[in-house]
Coordinates of C-alpha atoms in Angstrom, one line a residue:
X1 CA 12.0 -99.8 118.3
X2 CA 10.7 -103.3 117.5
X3 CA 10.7 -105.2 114.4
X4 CA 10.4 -108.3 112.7
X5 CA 13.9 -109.9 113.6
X6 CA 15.6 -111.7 110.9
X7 CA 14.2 -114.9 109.5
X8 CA 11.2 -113.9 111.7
X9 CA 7.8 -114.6 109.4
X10 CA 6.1 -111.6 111.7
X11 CA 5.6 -108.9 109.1
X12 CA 7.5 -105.9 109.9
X13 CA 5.6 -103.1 111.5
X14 CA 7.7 -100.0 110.9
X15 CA 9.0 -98.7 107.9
X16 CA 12.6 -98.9 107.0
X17 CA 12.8 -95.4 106.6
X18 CA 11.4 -95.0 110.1
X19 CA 14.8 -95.0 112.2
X20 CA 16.1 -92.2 109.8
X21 CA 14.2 -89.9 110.7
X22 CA 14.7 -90.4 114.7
X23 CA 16.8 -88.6 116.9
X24 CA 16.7 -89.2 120.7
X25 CA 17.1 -86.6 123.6
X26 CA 17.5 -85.7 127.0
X27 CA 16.7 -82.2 129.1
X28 CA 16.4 -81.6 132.6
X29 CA 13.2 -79.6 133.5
X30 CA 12.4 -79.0 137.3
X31 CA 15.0 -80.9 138.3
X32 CA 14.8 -84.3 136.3
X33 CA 15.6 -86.0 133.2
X34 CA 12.9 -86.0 130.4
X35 CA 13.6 -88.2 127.4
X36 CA 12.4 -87.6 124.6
X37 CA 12.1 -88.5 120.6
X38 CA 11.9 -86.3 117.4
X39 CA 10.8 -87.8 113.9
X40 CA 11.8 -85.2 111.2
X41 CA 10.1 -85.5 108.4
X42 CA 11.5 -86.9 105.3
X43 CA 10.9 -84.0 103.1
X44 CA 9.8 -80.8 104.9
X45 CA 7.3 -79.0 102.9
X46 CA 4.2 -76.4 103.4
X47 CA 2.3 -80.0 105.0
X48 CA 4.8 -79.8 107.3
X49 CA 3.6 -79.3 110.8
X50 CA 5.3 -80.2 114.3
X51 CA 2.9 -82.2 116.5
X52 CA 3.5 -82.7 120.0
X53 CA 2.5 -86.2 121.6
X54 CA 1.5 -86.9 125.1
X55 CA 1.6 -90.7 125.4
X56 CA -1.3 -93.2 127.7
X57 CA -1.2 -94.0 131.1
X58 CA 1.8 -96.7 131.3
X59 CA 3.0 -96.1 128.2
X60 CA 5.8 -94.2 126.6
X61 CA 6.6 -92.9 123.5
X62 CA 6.2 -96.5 121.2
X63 CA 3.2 -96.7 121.4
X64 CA 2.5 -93.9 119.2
X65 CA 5.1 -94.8 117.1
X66 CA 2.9 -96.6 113.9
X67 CA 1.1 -93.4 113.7
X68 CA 4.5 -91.4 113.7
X69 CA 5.6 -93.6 110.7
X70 CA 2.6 -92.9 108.9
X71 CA 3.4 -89.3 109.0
X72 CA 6.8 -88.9 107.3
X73 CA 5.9 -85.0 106.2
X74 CA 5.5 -84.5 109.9
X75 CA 7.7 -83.5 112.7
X76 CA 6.6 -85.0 115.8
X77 CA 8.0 -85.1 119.4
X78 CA 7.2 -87.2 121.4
X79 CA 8.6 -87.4 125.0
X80 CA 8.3 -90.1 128.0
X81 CA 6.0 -88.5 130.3
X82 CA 8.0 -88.1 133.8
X83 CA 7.5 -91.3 135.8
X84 CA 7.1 -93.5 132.4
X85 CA 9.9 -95.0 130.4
X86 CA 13.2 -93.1 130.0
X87 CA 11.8 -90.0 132.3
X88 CA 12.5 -89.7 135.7
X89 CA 9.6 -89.0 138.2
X90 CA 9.0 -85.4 139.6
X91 CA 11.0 -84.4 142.2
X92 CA 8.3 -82.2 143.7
X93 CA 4.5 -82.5 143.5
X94 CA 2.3 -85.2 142.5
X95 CA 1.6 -86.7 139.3
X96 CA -1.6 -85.3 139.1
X97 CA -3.6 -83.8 135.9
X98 CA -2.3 -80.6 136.9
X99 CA 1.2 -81.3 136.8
X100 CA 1.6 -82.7 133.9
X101 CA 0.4 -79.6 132.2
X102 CA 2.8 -77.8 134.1
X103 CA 5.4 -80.0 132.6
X104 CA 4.1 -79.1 128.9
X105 CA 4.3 -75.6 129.6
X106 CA 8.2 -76.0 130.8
X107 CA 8.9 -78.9 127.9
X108 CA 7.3 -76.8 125.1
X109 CA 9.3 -73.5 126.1
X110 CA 12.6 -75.4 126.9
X111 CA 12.4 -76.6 123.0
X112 CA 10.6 -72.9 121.9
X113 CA 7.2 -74.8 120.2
X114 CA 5.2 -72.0 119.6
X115 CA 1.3 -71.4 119.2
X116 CA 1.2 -72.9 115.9
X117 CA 2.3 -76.7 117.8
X118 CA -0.5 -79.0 117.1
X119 CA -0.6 -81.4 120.4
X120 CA -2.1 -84.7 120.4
X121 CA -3.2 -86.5 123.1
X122 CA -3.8 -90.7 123.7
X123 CA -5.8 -92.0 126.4
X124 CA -4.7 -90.4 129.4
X125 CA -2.6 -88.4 127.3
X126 CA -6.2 -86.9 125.9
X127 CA -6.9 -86.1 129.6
X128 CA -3.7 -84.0 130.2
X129 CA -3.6 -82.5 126.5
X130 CA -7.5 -81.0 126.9
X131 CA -6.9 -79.6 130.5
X132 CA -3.6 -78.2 129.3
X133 CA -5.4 -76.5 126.5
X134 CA -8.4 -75.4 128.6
X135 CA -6.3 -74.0 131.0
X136 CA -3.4 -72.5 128.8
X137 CA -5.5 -71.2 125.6
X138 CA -4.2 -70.2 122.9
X139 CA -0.4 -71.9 123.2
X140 CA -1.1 -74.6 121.0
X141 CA -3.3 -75.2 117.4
X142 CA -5.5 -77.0 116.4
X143 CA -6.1 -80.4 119.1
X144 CA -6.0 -84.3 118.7
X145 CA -7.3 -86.5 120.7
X146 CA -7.3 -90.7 120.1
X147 CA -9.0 -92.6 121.9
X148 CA -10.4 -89.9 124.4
X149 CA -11.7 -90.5 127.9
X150 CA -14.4 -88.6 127.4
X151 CA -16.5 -89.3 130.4
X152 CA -15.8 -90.3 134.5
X153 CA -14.3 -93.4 134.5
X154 CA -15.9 -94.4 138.0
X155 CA -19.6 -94.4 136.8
X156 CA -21.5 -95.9 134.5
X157 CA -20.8 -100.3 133.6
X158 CA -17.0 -99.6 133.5
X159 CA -17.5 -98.2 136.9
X160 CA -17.3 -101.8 138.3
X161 CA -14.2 -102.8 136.8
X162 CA -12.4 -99.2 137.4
X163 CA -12.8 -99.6 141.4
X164 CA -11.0 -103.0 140.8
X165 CA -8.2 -101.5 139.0
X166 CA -7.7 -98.9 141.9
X167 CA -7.8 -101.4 144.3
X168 CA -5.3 -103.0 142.3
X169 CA -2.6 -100.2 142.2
X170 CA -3.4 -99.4 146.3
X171 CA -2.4 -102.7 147.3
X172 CA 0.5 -102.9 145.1
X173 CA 1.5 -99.6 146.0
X174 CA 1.7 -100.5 150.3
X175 CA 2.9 -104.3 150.0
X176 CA 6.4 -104.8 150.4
X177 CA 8.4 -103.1 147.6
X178 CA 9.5 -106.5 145.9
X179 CA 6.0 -108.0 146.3
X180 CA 4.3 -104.6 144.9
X181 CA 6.7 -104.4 142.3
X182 CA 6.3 -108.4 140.8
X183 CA 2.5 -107.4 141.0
X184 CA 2.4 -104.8 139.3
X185 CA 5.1 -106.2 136.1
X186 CA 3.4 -109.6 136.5
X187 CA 3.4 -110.7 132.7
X188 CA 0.0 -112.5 133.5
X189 CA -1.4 -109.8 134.4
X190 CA -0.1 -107.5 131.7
X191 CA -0.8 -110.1 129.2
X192 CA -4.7 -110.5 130.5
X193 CA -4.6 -106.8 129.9
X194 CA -3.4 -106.6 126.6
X195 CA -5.5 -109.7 125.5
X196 CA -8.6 -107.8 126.6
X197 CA -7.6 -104.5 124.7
X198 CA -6.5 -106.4 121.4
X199 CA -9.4 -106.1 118.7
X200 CA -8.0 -107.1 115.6
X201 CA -7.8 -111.4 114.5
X202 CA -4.1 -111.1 112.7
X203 CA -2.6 -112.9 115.3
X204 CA 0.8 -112.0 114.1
X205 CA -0.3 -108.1 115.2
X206 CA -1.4 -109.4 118.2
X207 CA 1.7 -111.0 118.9
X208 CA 3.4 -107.8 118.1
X209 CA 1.1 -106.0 119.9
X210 CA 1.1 -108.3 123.2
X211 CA 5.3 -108.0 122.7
X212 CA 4.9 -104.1 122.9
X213 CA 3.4 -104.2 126.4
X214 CA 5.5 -106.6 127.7
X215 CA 8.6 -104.5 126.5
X216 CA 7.4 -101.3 127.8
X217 CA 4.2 -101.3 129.9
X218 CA 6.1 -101.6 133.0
X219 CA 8.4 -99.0 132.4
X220 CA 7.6 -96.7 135.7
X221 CA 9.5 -94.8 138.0
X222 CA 8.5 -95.7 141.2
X223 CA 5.3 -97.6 142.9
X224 CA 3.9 -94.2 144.2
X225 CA 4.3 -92.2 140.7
X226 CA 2.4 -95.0 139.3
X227 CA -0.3 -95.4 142.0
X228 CA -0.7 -91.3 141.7
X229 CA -0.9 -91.4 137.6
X230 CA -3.5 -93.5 137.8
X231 CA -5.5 -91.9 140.1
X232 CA -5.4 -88.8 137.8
X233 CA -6.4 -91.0 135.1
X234 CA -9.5 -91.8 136.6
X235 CA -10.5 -89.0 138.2
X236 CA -10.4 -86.6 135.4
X237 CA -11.9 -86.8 132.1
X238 CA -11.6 -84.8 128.9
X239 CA -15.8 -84.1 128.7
X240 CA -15.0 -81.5 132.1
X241 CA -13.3 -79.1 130.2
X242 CA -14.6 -79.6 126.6
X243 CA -16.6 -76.2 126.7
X244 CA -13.5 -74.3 127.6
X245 CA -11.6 -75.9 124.4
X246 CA -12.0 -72.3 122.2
X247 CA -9.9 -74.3 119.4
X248 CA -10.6 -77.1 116.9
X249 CA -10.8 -80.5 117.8
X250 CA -10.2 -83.5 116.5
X251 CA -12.0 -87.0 118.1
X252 CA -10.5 -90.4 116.5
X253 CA -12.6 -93.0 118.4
X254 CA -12.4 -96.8 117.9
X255 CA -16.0 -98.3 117.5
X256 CA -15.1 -101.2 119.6
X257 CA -13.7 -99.4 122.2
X258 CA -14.2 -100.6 126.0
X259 CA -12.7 -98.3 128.0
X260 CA -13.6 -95.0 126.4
X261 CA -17.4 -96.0 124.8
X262 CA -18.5 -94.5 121.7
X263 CA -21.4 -93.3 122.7
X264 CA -19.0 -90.5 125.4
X265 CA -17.3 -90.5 122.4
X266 CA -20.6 -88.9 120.6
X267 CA -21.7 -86.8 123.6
X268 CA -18.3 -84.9 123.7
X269 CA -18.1 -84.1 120.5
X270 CA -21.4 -82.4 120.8
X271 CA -19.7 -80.9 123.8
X272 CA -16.9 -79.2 121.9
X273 CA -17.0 -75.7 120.2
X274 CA -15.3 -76.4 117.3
X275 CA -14.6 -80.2 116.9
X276 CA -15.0 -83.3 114.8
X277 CA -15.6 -87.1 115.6
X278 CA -14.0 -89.9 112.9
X279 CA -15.0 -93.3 114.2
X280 CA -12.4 -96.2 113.1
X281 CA -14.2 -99.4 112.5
X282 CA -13.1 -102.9 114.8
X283 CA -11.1 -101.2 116.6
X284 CA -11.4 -100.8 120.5
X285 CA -8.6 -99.0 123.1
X286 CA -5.5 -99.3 120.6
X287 CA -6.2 -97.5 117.4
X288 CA -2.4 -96.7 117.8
X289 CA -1.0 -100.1 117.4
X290 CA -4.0 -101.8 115.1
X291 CA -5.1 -98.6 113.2
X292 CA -2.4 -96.2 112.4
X293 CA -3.0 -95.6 109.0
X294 CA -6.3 -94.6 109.5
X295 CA -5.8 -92.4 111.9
X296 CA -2.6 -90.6 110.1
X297 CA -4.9 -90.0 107.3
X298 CA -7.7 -88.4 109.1
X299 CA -4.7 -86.1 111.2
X300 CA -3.2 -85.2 108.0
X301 CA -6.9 -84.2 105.9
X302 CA -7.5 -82.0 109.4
X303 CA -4.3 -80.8 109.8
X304 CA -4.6 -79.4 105.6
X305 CA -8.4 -78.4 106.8
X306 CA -6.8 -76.5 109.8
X307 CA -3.7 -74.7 108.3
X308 CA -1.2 -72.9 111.3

């Protein structure tokens, strides 16, 4: 967990009752070790719901932690997706869409969540959470999706820069493993990432924000559990499967978002059955680090508009 270290003059950006309300784990499922984090709430009550998180591609479980913290009446859990942070890889199979449902079906029995979970999904994590749901209806109520890739990531003007990126993990993935690796976690590149991401001007939350990717954005398994995330990243999108999602939905998009548009953003929400679309003003690819307040509030009035 990060915060403002003493005599720092960065603002702190977790509350101090934050940490009390954490409690790490481990489990083995298939084989390997899943870590993950619950945040009780403070004082349970008839708000009280338990949401389970999927984090982003190359992420783990921090990033979603502002929005955690704005949600003290909640109880979220929130594990490393295997092959990201504290999780170990699969042992058997790819890292494919697929897959990682698989591994919510095994992770949510394991911990007995029940059909009145609500399960939230960030950026990739939107991808896995909607094809989970499509496929699996009925084990989880209602759906939350921020920041959702809501169309194919290899057309359309992001097209361009998506090839680049898979050219990007291929290479690194078949150069020599030291090579690869220094690629991959090269803090130039990581920053030029995060620079490119980063909407808001308080350059303090920026700093913070550039500090959270350095700290855990290389936090992978292996070269080839990376290389095989990504490619379920971008060959899957949540606008596939938003027809088959018989529940209610929530969309939190961020109007300056680069990566998933607004106007995909629009189109799936006409897509859904049953869902909504809040738009977050300034905001581009990381309403989870610049806009977490925001988006807790609009979780919490459809959580109370979508009791279990």
């Amino acid at each position: 967990m990060t915060t403002a270290h003493p005599g720092s003059r960065m603002p702190a950006y977790f509350s101090s009752g934050l940490a009390s309300r954490t409690f790490s784990s481990s489990m083995e499922i298939d084989g390997g070790k899943v870590a993950f984090w619950t945040y009780e709430p403070v004082e349970a009550g008839p708000e009280t719901r338990t949401i389970l998180v999927i984090h982003g591609f190359r992420g783990d479980h921090h990033g979603l932690l502002r929005v955690a913290d704005h949600l003290p009446e909640m109880r979220i859990i929130m594990p490393d997706l295997p092959g990201f942070g504290n999780s170990e890889a699969f042992t058997t199979g790819v890292h494919s869409v697929e897959r990682y449902g698989s591994f919510i079906t095994s992770f949510m029995a394991a911990l007995g969540l029940g059909p009145d979970t609500v399960l939230l999904g960030h950026s990739f994590g939107s991808i896995i959470a909607a094809h989970f749901v499509a496929g699996n209806p009925g084990t989880v109520n209602p759906l939350i999706l921020i920041n959702p890739i809501a169309a194919p990531a290899l057309e359309g003007p992001k097209g361009i820069m998506t090839r680049l990126a898979v050219l990007y993990y291929r290479l690194s993935a078949r150069l020599p493993r030291p090579v690869g690796l220094a690629l991959l976690r090269s803090p130039l590149i990581v920053r030029m990432m995060s620079e490119t991401m980063a909407k808001t001007p308080d350059r303090d939350l920026r700093r913070f924000i550039h500090g959270q990717h350095h700290a855990y954005f290389s936090a992978f398994a292996s070269r080839d559990s990376l290389l095989e995330s990504f490619t379920a990243s971008v060959s899957s999108h949540v606008a596939e499967v938003a027809g088959r999602l018989a529940l209610p939905v929530l969309l939190i998009a961020g109007e300056k978002d680069e990566i998933a548009v607004l106007p995909d953003q629009r189109r799936l929400a006409a897509l859904l059955p049953d869902g909504e679309l809040h738009v977050i003003p300034g905001v581009g690819h990381l309403i989870h680090y610049e806009t977490p307040e925001p988006a807790a509030a609009f979780i919490r009035s459809f959580l109370k508009d979508h009791p279990a």
